[in-house]
JSON list of C-alpha atoms and ligand atoms in Angstrom, two decimals:
[
{"chain": "R", "resi": 1, "resn": "MET", "atom": "CA", "xyz": [-22.41, -20.43, 38.91]},
{"chain": "R", "resi": 2, "resn": "GLU", "atom": "CA", "xyz": [-22.57, -22.09, 35.73]},
{"chain": "R", "resi": 3, "resn": "SER", "atom": "CA", "xyz": [-19.45, -20.33, 34.74]},
{"chain": "R", "resi": 4, "resn": "ASP", "atom": "CA", "xyz": [-17.42, -21.84, 37.45]},
{"chain": "R", "resi": 5, "resn": "ILE", "atom": "CA", "xyz": [-17.92, -24.99, 35.67]},
{"chain": "R", "resi": 6, "resn": "GLN", "atom": "CA", "xyz": [-15.11, -26.53, 33.56]},
{"chain": "R", "resi": 7, "resn": "LYS", "atom": "CA", "xyz": [-17.08, -29.72, 32.17]},
{"chain": "R", "resi": 8, "resn": "ILE", "atom": "CA", "xyz": [-20.14, -31.58, 32.85]},
{"chain": "R", "resi": 9, "resn": "LEU", "atom": "CA", "xyz": [-19.38, -35.18, 33.76]},
{"chain": "R", "resi": 10, "resn": "PHE", "atom": "CA", "xyz": [-22.96, -36.38, 34.40]},
{"chain": "R", "resi": 11, "resn": "THR", "atom": "CA", "xyz": [-26.16, -34.66, 32.95]},
{"chain": "R", "resi": 12, "resn": "PRO", "atom": "CA", "xyz": [-29.56, -34.90, 34.85]},
{"chain": "R", "resi": 13, "resn": "GLN", "atom": "CA", "xyz": [-30.49, -37.54, 32.49]},
{"chain": "R", "resi": 14, "resn": "ASP", "atom": "CA", "xyz": [-27.49, -39.66, 33.61]},
{"chain": "R", "resi": 15, "resn": "ILE", "atom": "CA", "xyz": [-28.16, -39.01, 37.14]},
{"chain": "R", "resi": 16, "resn": "ALA", "atom": "CA", "xyz": [-32.01, -39.92, 36.70]},
{"chain": "R", "resi": 17, "resn": "ALA", "atom": "CA", "xyz": [-30.70, -43.30, 34.91]},
{"chain": "R", "resi": 18, "resn": "ALA", "atom": "CA", "xyz": [-28.48, -44.38, 37.72]},
{"chain": "R", "resi": 19, "resn": "ASN", "atom": "CA", "xyz": [-31.22, -43.70, 40.53]},
{"chain": "R", "resi": 20, "resn": "GLN", "atom": "CA", "xyz": [-33.50, -45.65, 38.40]},
{"chain": "R", "resi": 21, "resn": "ARG", "atom": "CA", "xyz": [-31.32, -48.60, 38.25]},
{"chain": "R", "resi": 22, "resn": "LEU", "atom": "CA", "xyz": [-30.12, -48.54, 41.85]},
{"chain": "R", "resi": 23, "resn": "GLY", "atom": "CA", "xyz": [-33.87, -48.07, 43.09]},
{"chain": "R", "resi": 24, "resn": "GLN", "atom": "CA", "xyz": [-34.83, -51.09, 41.23]},
{"chain": "R", "resi": 25, "resn": "GLN", "atom": "CA", "xyz": [-32.03, -53.02, 42.66]},
{"chain": "R", "resi": 26, "resn": "LEU", "atom": "CA", "xyz": [-32.91, -51.94, 46.15]},
{"chain": "R", "resi": 27, "resn": "ALA", "atom": "CA", "xyz": [-36.22, -52.43, 45.74]},
{"chain": "R", "resi": 28, "resn": "GLN", "atom": "CA", "xyz": [-35.55, -56.28, 44.67]},
{"chain": "R", "resi": 29, "resn": "ASP", "atom": "CA", "xyz": [-33.08, -56.81, 47.43]},
{"chain": "R", "resi": 30, "resn": "TYR", "atom": "CA", "xyz": [-34.89, -55.22, 50.40]},
{"chain": "R", "resi": 31, "resn": "GLN", "atom": "CA", "xyz": [-38.27, -56.24, 49.60]},
{"chain": "R", "resi": 32, "resn": "GLY", "atom": "CA", "xyz": [-40.51, -56.81, 52.76]},
{"chain": "R", "resi": 33, "resn": "LYS", "atom": "CA", "xyz": [-37.63, -55.76, 55.04]},
{"chain": "R", "resi": 34, "resn": "ASN", "atom": "CA", "xyz": [-38.54, -52.08, 55.82]},
{"chain": "R", "resi": 35, "resn": "PRO", "atom": "CA", "xyz": [-34.81, -50.81, 55.44]},
{"chain": "R", "resi": 36, "resn": "LEU", "atom": "CA", "xyz": [-33.54, -47.84, 57.18]},
{"chain": "R", "resi": 37, "resn": "PHE", "atom": "CA", "xyz": [-31.80, -45.74, 54.70]},
{"chain": "R", "resi": 38, "resn": "VAL", "atom": "CA", "xyz": [-29.30, -43.56, 56.53]},
{"chain": "R", "resi": 39, "resn": "CYS", "atom": "CA", "xyz": [-28.54, -40.36, 54.56]},
{"chain": "R", "resi": 40, "resn": "LEU", "atom": "CA", "xyz": [-24.91, -38.88, 55.09]},
{"chain": "R", "resi": 41, "resn": "LEU", "atom": "CA", "xyz": [-25.73, -34.85, 55.14]},
{"chain": "R", "resi": 42, "resn": "LYS", "atom": "CA", "xyz": [-25.48, -32.99, 53.34]},
{"chain": "R", "resi": 43, "resn": "GLY", "atom": "CA", "xyz": [-24.24, -33.91, 50.12]},
{"chain": "R", "resi": 44, "resn": "ALA", "atom": "CA", "xyz": [-26.41, -37.20, 49.84]},
{"chain": "R", "resi": 45, "resn": "ILE", "atom": "CA", "xyz": [-29.68, -35.25, 50.31]},
{"chain": "R", "resi": 46, "resn": "LEU", "atom": "CA", "xyz": [-30.60, -34.56, 46.78]},
{"chain": "R", "resi": 47, "resn": "PHE", "atom": "CA", "xyz": [-29.66, -38.58, 45.87]},
{"chain": "R", "resi": 48, "resn": "LEU", "atom": "CA", "xyz": [-31.64, -39.83, 48.93]},
{"chain": "R", "resi": 49, "resn": "THR", "atom": "CA", "xyz": [-34.83, -38.09, 47.85]},
{"chain": "R", "resi": 50, "resn": "ASP", "atom": "CA", "xyz": [-34.71, -39.18, 44.32]},
{"chain": "R", "resi": 51, "resn": "LEU", "atom": "CA", "xyz": [-33.60, -42.43, 45.01]},
{"chain": "R", "resi": 52, "resn": "VAL", "atom": "CA", "xyz": [-36.53, -43.52, 47.51]},
{"chain": "R", "resi": 53, "resn": "ARG", "atom": "CA", "xyz": [-39.01, -42.35, 45.21]},
{"chain": "R", "resi": 54, "resn": "GLN", "atom": "CA", "xyz": [-37.89, -45.31, 42.90]},
{"chain": "R", "resi": 55, "resn": "ILE", "atom": "CA", "xyz": [-38.83, -47.72, 45.64]},
{"chain": "R", "resi": 56, "resn": "PRO", "atom": "CA", "xyz": [-42.23, -48.87, 45.97]},
{"chain": "R", "resi": 57, "resn": "ASP", "atom": "CA", "xyz": [-42.18, -50.67, 49.12]},
{"chain": "R", "resi": 58, "resn": "SER", "atom": "CA", "xyz": [-41.81, -49.27, 52.46]},
{"chain": "R", "resi": 59, "resn": "VAL", "atom": "CA", "xyz": [-38.56, -47.69, 53.53]},
{"chain": "R", "resi": 60, "resn": "GLU", "atom": "CA", "xyz": [-37.80, -45.37, 56.42]},
{"chain": "R", "resi": 61, "resn": "ILE", "atom": "CA", "xyz": [-35.07, -42.55, 56.49]},
{"chain": "R", "resi": 62, "resn": "ASP", "atom": "CA", "xyz": [-32.78, -40.96, 58.88]},
{"chain": "R", "resi": 63, "resn": "PHE", "atom": "CA", "xyz": [-29.82, -38.59, 58.82]},
{"chain": "R", "resi": 64, "resn": "MET", "atom": "CA", "xyz": [-26.33, -38.77, 60.08]},
{"chain": "R", "resi": 65, "resn": "ASP", "atom": "CA", "xyz": [-24.06, -35.77, 59.71]},
{"chain": "R", "resi": 66, "resn": "VAL", "atom": "CA", "xyz": [-20.05, -36.61, 59.77]},
{"chain": "R", "resi": 67, "resn": "SER", "atom": "CA", "xyz": [-17.22, -34.92, 58.73]},
{"chain": "R", "resi": 68, "resn": "SER", "atom": "CA", "xyz": [-13.40, -34.50, 58.37]},
{"chain": "R", "resi": 69, "resn": "TYR", "atom": "CA", "xyz": [-11.67, -32.53, 60.88]},
{"chain": "R", "resi": 70, "resn": "HIS", "atom": "CA", "xyz": [-10.39, -30.18, 57.89]},
{"chain": "R", "resi": 71, "resn": "GLY", "atom": "CA", "xyz": [-11.92, -28.43, 55.21]},
{"chain": "R", "resi": 72, "resn": "GLY", "atom": "CA", "xyz": [-10.67, -28.29, 51.46]},
{"chain": "R", "resi": 73, "resn": "THR", "atom": "CA", "xyz": [-10.65, -30.67, 48.65]},
{"chain": "R", "resi": 74, "resn": "THR", "atom": "CA", "xyz": [-9.03, -33.43, 50.33]},
{"chain": "R", "resi": 75, "resn": "SER", "atom": "CA", "xyz": [-10.08, -35.68, 53.41]},
{"chain": "R", "resi": 76, "resn": "SER", "atom": "CA", "xyz": [-8.22, -36.18, 56.37]},
{"chain": "R", "resi": 77, "resn": "GLY", "atom": "CA", "xyz": [-8.00, -39.34, 58.41]},
{"chain": "R", "resi": 78, "resn": "ASP", "atom": "CA", "xyz": [-10.13, -38.24, 61.34]},
{"chain": "R", "resi": 79, "resn": "VAL", "atom": "CA", "xyz": [-13.77, -38.23, 61.38]},
{"chain": "R", "resi": 80, "resn": "LYS", "atom": "CA", "xyz": [-16.22, -36.70, 63.86]},
{"chain": "R", "resi": 81, "resn": "ILE", "atom": "CA", "xyz": [-19.77, -37.42, 64.30]},
{"chain": "R", "resi": 82, "resn": "ILE", "atom": "CA", "xyz": [-21.84, -34.14, 64.32]},
{"chain": "R", "resi": 83, "resn": "LYS", "atom": "CA", "xyz": [-25.25, -35.87, 64.32]},
{"chain": "R", "resi": 84, "resn": "ASP", "atom": "CA", "xyz": [-26.22, -39.01, 65.15]},
{"chain": "R", "resi": 85, "resn": "LEU", "atom": "CA", "xyz": [-29.39, -41.27, 64.28]},
{"chain": "R", "resi": 86, "resn": "ASP", "atom": "CA", "xyz": [-32.78, -40.50, 65.97]},
{"chain": "R", "resi": 87, "resn": "VAL", "atom": "CA", "xyz": [-33.59, -44.32, 65.88]},
{"chain": "R", "resi": 88, "resn": "SER", "atom": "CA", "xyz": [-31.97, -47.62, 67.34]},
{"chain": "R", "resi": 89, "resn": "VAL", "atom": "CA", "xyz": [-30.64, -49.63, 64.50]},
{"chain": "R", "resi": 90, "resn": "VAL", "atom": "CA", "xyz": [-30.71, -52.74, 66.79]},
{"chain": "R", "resi": 91, "resn": "GLY", "atom": "CA", "xyz": [-32.03, -55.67, 64.30]},
{"chain": "R", "resi": 92, "resn": "ARG", "atom": "CA", "xyz": [-32.49, -53.07, 61.42]},
{"chain": "R", "resi": 93, "resn": "ASP", "atom": "CA", "xyz": [-31.19, -53.56, 57.77]},
{"chain": "R", "resi": 94, "resn": "ILE", "atom": "CA", "xyz": [-29.15, -50.40, 57.02]},
{"chain": "R", "resi": 95, "resn": "VAL", "atom": "CA", "xyz": [-28.38, -48.92, 53.81]},
{"chain": "R", "resi": 96, "resn": "PHE", "atom": "CA", "xyz": [-25.82, -46.12, 54.06]},
{"chain": "R", "resi": 97, "resn": "VAL", "atom": "CA", "xyz": [-26.89, -43.19, 51.38]},
{"chain": "R", "resi": 98, "resn": "GLU", "atom": "CA", "xyz": [-23.60, -41.49, 50.40]},
{"chain": "R", "resi": 99, "resn": "ASP", "atom": "CA", "xyz": [-23.12, -38.90, 47.61]},
{"chain": "R", "resi": 100, "resn": "ILE", "atom": "CA", "xyz": [-19.38, -39.81, 46.78]},
{"chain": "R", "resi": 101, "resn": "ILE", "atom": "CA", "xyz": [-16.58, -42.32, 48.16]},
{"chain": "R", "resi": 102, "resn": "ASP", "atom": "CA", "xyz": [-13.32, -41.17, 47.81]},
{"chain": "R", "resi": 103, "resn": "THR", "atom": "CA", "xyz": [-10.61, -42.06, 50.27]},
{"chain": "R", "resi": 104, "resn": "GLY", "atom": "CA", "xyz": [-13.03, -44.46, 51.95]},
{"chain": "R", "resi": 105, "resn": "ASN", "atom": "CA", "xyz": [-12.26, -42.78, 55.54]},
{"chain": "R", "resi": 106, "resn": "THR", "atom": "CA", "xyz": [-15.89, -41.49, 56.23]},
{"chain": "R", "resi": 107, "resn": "LEU", "atom": "CA", "xyz": [-17.28, -45.07, 55.46]},
{"chain": "R", "resi": 108, "resn": "ARG", "atom": "CA", "xyz": [-14.76, -46.95, 57.12]},
{"chain": "R", "resi": 109, "resn": "ALA", "atom": "CA", "xyz": [-15.28, -45.16, 60.20]},
{"chain": "R", "resi": 110, "resn": "LEU", "atom": "CA", "xyz": [-19.03, -45.52, 60.27]},
{"chain": "R", "resi": 111, "resn": "MET", "atom": "CA", "xyz": [-18.82, -49.28, 59.47]},
{"chain": "R", "resi": 112, "resn": "ASP", "atom": "CA", "xyz": [-16.58, -49.57, 62.26]},
{"chain": "R", "resi": 113, "resn": "LEU", "atom": "CA", "xyz": [-18.74, -47.59, 64.71]},
{"chain": "R", "resi": 114, "resn": "PHE", "atom": "CA", "xyz": [-21.80, -49.64, 63.41]},
{"chain": "R", "resi": 115, "resn": "ALA", "atom": "CA", "xyz": [-20.15, -52.97, 64.05]},
{"chain": "R", "resi": 116, "resn": "THR", "atom": "CA", "xyz": [-21.08, -52.35, 67.48]},
{"chain": "R", "resi": 117, "resn": "ARG", "atom": "CA", "xyz": [-24.69, -51.37, 67.09]},
{"chain": "R", "resi": 118, "resn": "GLN", "atom": "CA", "xyz": [-26.21, -54.61, 66.52]},
{"chain": "R", "resi": 119, "resn": "ALA", "atom": "CA", "xyz": [-27.96, -54.11, 63.07]},
{"chain": "R", "resi": 120, "resn": "ASN", "atom": "CA", "xyz": [-29.20, -56.97, 61.38]},
{"chain": "R", "resi": 121, "resn": "SER", "atom": "CA", "xyz": [-27.30, -55.93, 58.11]},
{"chain": "R", "resi": 122, "resn": "ILE", "atom": "CA", "xyz": [-25.35, -52.82, 56.88]},
{"chain": "R", "resi": 123, "resn": "LYS", "atom": "CA", "xyz": [-24.74, -52.13, 52.94]},
{"chain": "R", "resi": 124, "resn": "ILE", "atom": "CA", "xyz": [-23.54, -48.88, 51.45]},
{"chain": "R", "resi": 125, "resn": "VAL", "atom": "CA", "xyz": [-25.32, -47.22, 48.32]},
{"chain": "R", "resi": 126, "resn": "SER", "atom": "CA", "xyz": [-23.10, -44.35, 46.64]},
{"chain": "R", "resi": 127, "resn": "LEU", "atom": "CA", "xyz": [-24.08, -42.42, 43.76]},
{"chain": "R", "resi": 128, "resn": "VAL", "atom": "CA", "xyz": [-20.64, -41.81, 42.74]},
{"chain": "R", "resi": 129, "resn": "ASP", "atom": "CA", "xyz": [-17.71, -43.95, 43.08]},
{"chain": "R", "resi": 130, "resn": "LYS", "atom": "CA", "xyz": [-14.06, -42.32, 43.07]},
{"chain": "R", "resi": 131, "resn": "PRO", "atom": "CA", "xyz": [-11.58, -44.99, 43.38]},
{"chain": "R", "resi": 132, "resn": "ALA", "atom": "CA", "xyz": [-8.47, -43.01, 42.73]},
{"chain": "R", "resi": 133, "resn": "HIS", "atom": "CA", "xyz": [-7.49, -42.19, 46.16]},
{"chain": "R", "resi": 134, "resn": "ARG", "atom": "CA", "xyz": [-9.08, -45.00, 48.22]},
{"chain": "R", "resi": 135, "resn": "ASN", "atom": "CA", "xyz": [-7.08, -45.94, 51.31]},
{"chain": "R", "resi": 136, "resn": "GLN", "atom": "CA", "xyz": [-9.50, -47.95, 53.25]},
{"chain": "R", "resi": 137, "resn": "SER", "atom": "CA", "xyz": [-11.11, -51.45, 52.73]},
{"chain": "R", "resi": 138, "resn": "VAL", "atom": "CA", "xyz": [-14.29, -50.20, 51.90]},
{"chain": "R", "resi": 139, "resn": "GLN", "atom": "CA", "xyz": [-16.67, -50.62, 48.84]},
{"chain": "R", "resi": 140, "resn": "ALA", "atom": "CA", "xyz": [-20.10, -49.76, 48.15]},
{"chain": "R", "resi": 141, "resn": "ASP", "atom": "CA", "xyz": [-22.66, -52.49, 47.68]},
{"chain": "R", "resi": 142, "resn": "TYR", "atom": "CA", "xyz": [-24.51, -50.22, 45.03]},
{"chain": "R", "resi": 143, "resn": "VAL", "atom": "CA", "xyz": [-22.56, -47.72, 42.72]},
{"chain": "R", "resi": 144, "resn": "GLY", "atom": "CA", "xyz": [-24.53, -45.34, 40.46]},
{"chain": "R", "resi": 145, "resn": "LEU", "atom": "CA", "xyz": [-21.67, -43.91, 38.68]},
{"chain": "R", "resi": 146, "resn": "SER", "atom": "CA", "xyz": [-17.85, -43.89, 38.37]},
{"chain": "R", "resi": 147, "resn": "CYS", "atom": "CA", "xyz": [-15.88, -40.68, 38.34]},
{"chain": "R", "resi": 148, "resn": "PRO", "atom": "CA", "xyz": [-12.01, -40.05, 37.33]},
{"chain": "R", "resi": 149, "resn": "ASP", "atom": "CA", "xyz": [-9.75, -38.45, 39.72]},
{"chain": "R", "resi": 150, "resn": "GLU", "atom": "CA", "xyz": [-11.20, -34.93, 39.60]},
{"chain": "R", "resi": 151, "resn": "PHE", "atom": "CA", "xyz": [-12.90, -32.94, 42.53]},
{"chain": "R", "resi": 152, "resn": "ILE", "atom": "CA", "xyz": [-16.73, -32.75, 41.33]},
{"chain": "R", "resi": 153, "resn": "VAL", "atom": "CA", "xyz": [-19.62, -30.53, 42.54]},
{"chain": "R", "resi": 154, "resn": "GLY", "atom": "CA", "xyz": [-23.36, -30.52, 41.98]},
{"chain": "R", "resi": 155, "resn": "TYR", "atom": "CA", "xyz": [-26.47, -32.60, 42.80]},
{"chain": "R", "resi": 156, "resn": "GLY", "atom": "CA", "xyz": [-25.65, -32.15, 46.57]},
{"chain": "R", "resi": 157, "resn": "MET", "atom": "CA", "xyz": [-22.01, -32.31, 46.33]},
{"chain": "R", "resi": 158, "resn": "ASP", "atom": "CA", "xyz": [-20.34, -28.88, 47.19]},
{"chain": "R", "resi": 159, "resn": "TYR", "atom": "CA", "xyz": [-17.12, -26.98, 47.31]},
{"chain": "R", "resi": 160, "resn": "GLN", "atom": "CA", "xyz": [-17.34, -24.75, 50.37]},
{"chain": "R", "resi": 161, "resn": "GLU", "atom": "CA", "xyz": [-20.96, -25.04, 50.48]},
{"chain": "R", "resi": 162, "resn": "ARG", "atom": "CA", "xyz": [-21.70, -23.90, 47.00]},
{"chain": "R", "resi": 163, "resn": "TYR", "atom": "CA", "xyz": [-22.67, -25.71, 44.08]},
{"chain": "R", "resi": 164, "resn": "ARG", "atom": "CA", "xyz": [-25.22, -28.15, 45.83]},
{"chain": "R", "resi": 165, "resn": "ASN", "atom": "CA", "xyz": [-28.14, -27.27, 43.69]},
{"chain": "R", "resi": 166, "resn": "LEU", "atom": "CA", "xyz": [-26.73, -27.55, 40.35]},
{"chain": "R", "resi": 167, "resn": "PRO", "atom": "CA", "xyz": [-28.76, -30.17, 38.48]},
{"chain": "R", "resi": 168, "resn": "TYR", "atom": "CA", "xyz": [-25.69, -32.00, 37.00]},
{"chain": "R", "resi": 169, "resn": "ILE", "atom": "CA", "xyz": [-22.48, -33.29, 38.17]},
{"chain": "R", "resi": 170, "resn": "GLY", "atom": "CA", "xyz": [-19.47, -31.22, 37.02]},
{"chain": "R", "resi": 171, "resn": "VAL", "atom": "CA", "xyz": [-15.85, -30.20, 37.53]},
{"chain": "R", "resi": 172, "resn": "LEU", "atom": "CA", "xyz": [-14.89, -26.83, 38.86]},
{"chain": "R", "resi": 173, "resn": "LYS", "atom": "CA", "xyz": [-12.57, -24.72, 36.85]},
{"chain": "R", "resi": 174, "resn": "PRO", "atom": "CA", "xyz": [-8.99, -24.86, 38.83]},
{"chain": "R", "resi": 175, "resn": "GLU", "atom": "CA", "xyz": [-8.93, -21.39, 39.41]},
{"chain": "R", "resi": 176, "resn": "VAL", "atom": "CA", "xyz": [-12.20, -21.38, 41.51]},
{"chain": "R", "resi": 177, "resn": "TYR", "atom": "CA", "xyz": [-10.32, -23.22, 44.23]},
{"chain": "R", "resi": 178, "resn": "LEU", "atom": "CA", "xyz": [-6.57, -22.51, 43.79]},
{"chain": "Q", "resi": 1, "resn": "LIG", "atom": "P1", "xyz": [-14.00, -39.85, 51.82]},
{"chain": "Q", "resi": 1, "resn": "LIG", "atom": "O1", "xyz": [-14.09, -39.95, 53.49]},
{"chain": "Q", "resi": 1, "resn": "LIG", "atom": "O2", "xyz": [-12.64, -39.59, 51.36]},
{"chain": "Q", "resi": 1, "resn": "LIG", "atom": "O3", "xyz": [-14.49, -41.24, 51.24]},
{"chain": "Q", "resi": 1, "resn": "LIG", "atom": "O4", "xyz": [-14.89, -38.65, 51.45]},
{"chain": "Q", "resi": 1, "resn": "LIG", "atom": "C1", "xyz": [-16.25, -38.65, 51.54]},
{"chain": "Q", "resi": 1, "resn": "LIG", "atom": "C2", "xyz": [-16.71, -37.45, 51.66]},
{"chain": "Q", "resi": 1, "resn": "LIG", "atom": "O5", "xyz": [-15.79, -36.37, 51.15]},
{"chain": "Q", "resi": 1, "resn": "LIG", "atom": "C3", "xyz": [-17.99, -37.26, 50.79]},
{"chain": "Q", "resi": 1, "resn": "LIG", "atom": "O6", "xyz": [-19.12, -38.01, 51.45]},
{"chain": "Q", "resi": 1, "resn": "LIG", "atom": "C4", "xyz": [-18.02, -35.90, 50.30]},
{"chain": "Q", "resi": 1, "resn": "LIG", "atom": "O7", "xyz": [-18.72, -35.20, 51.08]},
{"chain": "Q", "resi": 1, "resn": "LIG", "atom": "C5", "xyz": [-16.62, -35.53, 50.28]},
{"chain": "Q", "resi": 1, "resn": "LIG", "atom": "N1", "xyz": [-16.04, -35.78, 48.68]},
{"chain": "Q", "resi": 1, "resn": "LIG", "atom": "C6", "xyz": [-15.02, -36.48, 48.44]},
{"chain": "Q", "resi": 1, "resn": "LIG", "atom": "N2", "xyz": [-14.84, -36.31, 47.09]},
{"chain": "Q", "resi": 1, "resn": "LIG", "atom": "C7", "xyz": [-15.78, -35.26, 46.72]},
{"chain": "Q", "resi": 1, "resn": "LIG", "atom": "C8", "xyz": [-15.76, -34.26, 45.40]},
{"chain": "Q", "resi": 1, "resn": "LIG", "atom": "O8", "xyz": [-15.27, -34.64, 44.25]},
{"chain": "Q", "resi": 1, "resn": "LIG", "atom": "N3", "xyz": [-16.55, -33.56, 45.61]},
{"chain": "Q", "resi": 1, "resn": "LIG", "atom": "C9", "xyz": [-17.33, -33.09, 46.52]},
{"chain": "Q", "resi": 1, "resn": "LIG", "atom": "N4", "xyz": [-17.30, -33.79, 47.98]},
{"chain": "Q", "resi": 1, "resn": "LIG", "atom": "C10", "xyz": [-16.37, -34.75, 47.82]},
{"chain": "Q", "resi": 2, "resn": "LIG", "atom": "MG1", "xyz": [-20.48, -36.53, 52.28]}
]
């Protein structure tokens, strides 16, 4: 697996520092609110589990699985819901937990869907922001790390379901996906 990586963009230490900073901000902003953290499967799962451990107050977690219709390294405009939440969001303070925002299509579609669900508030925390291909008006309220226009893997992020278990975030060698 290591030999497929061209370069490391963020070390485990970079990621831990980002998690600590985000956790402190969220703990402050959501004190006493018992927010519902909605983890977007599968990429955000490592991030979620590290992030919530930085928050000393009560939070709840749930999971959604959404996907673009097509695989590969670019996102299509169509988003489908594979797994919805198990709990009602009426009156809740929702925090979407995402691994990376690329085009913004996924979160735009989710924000539109949730607009009718009567949550009290909806915010987004994304470990990584990749602004190069943004084509939707969507922005994370909390961002851990900003990345250049590269396809990245590790710490939850995959290429064809592999590399999620790398403890760092890196760029694949082009020959791996060509
Ligand atoms: P968006 O809808 O284009 O913003 O893309 C969101 C989803 O695409 C993310 O949640 C990731 O699952 C995936 N994605 C986008 N860029 C990358 C990347 O560089 N590596 C791995 N997955 C990515
Ligand atoms: Mg994702």
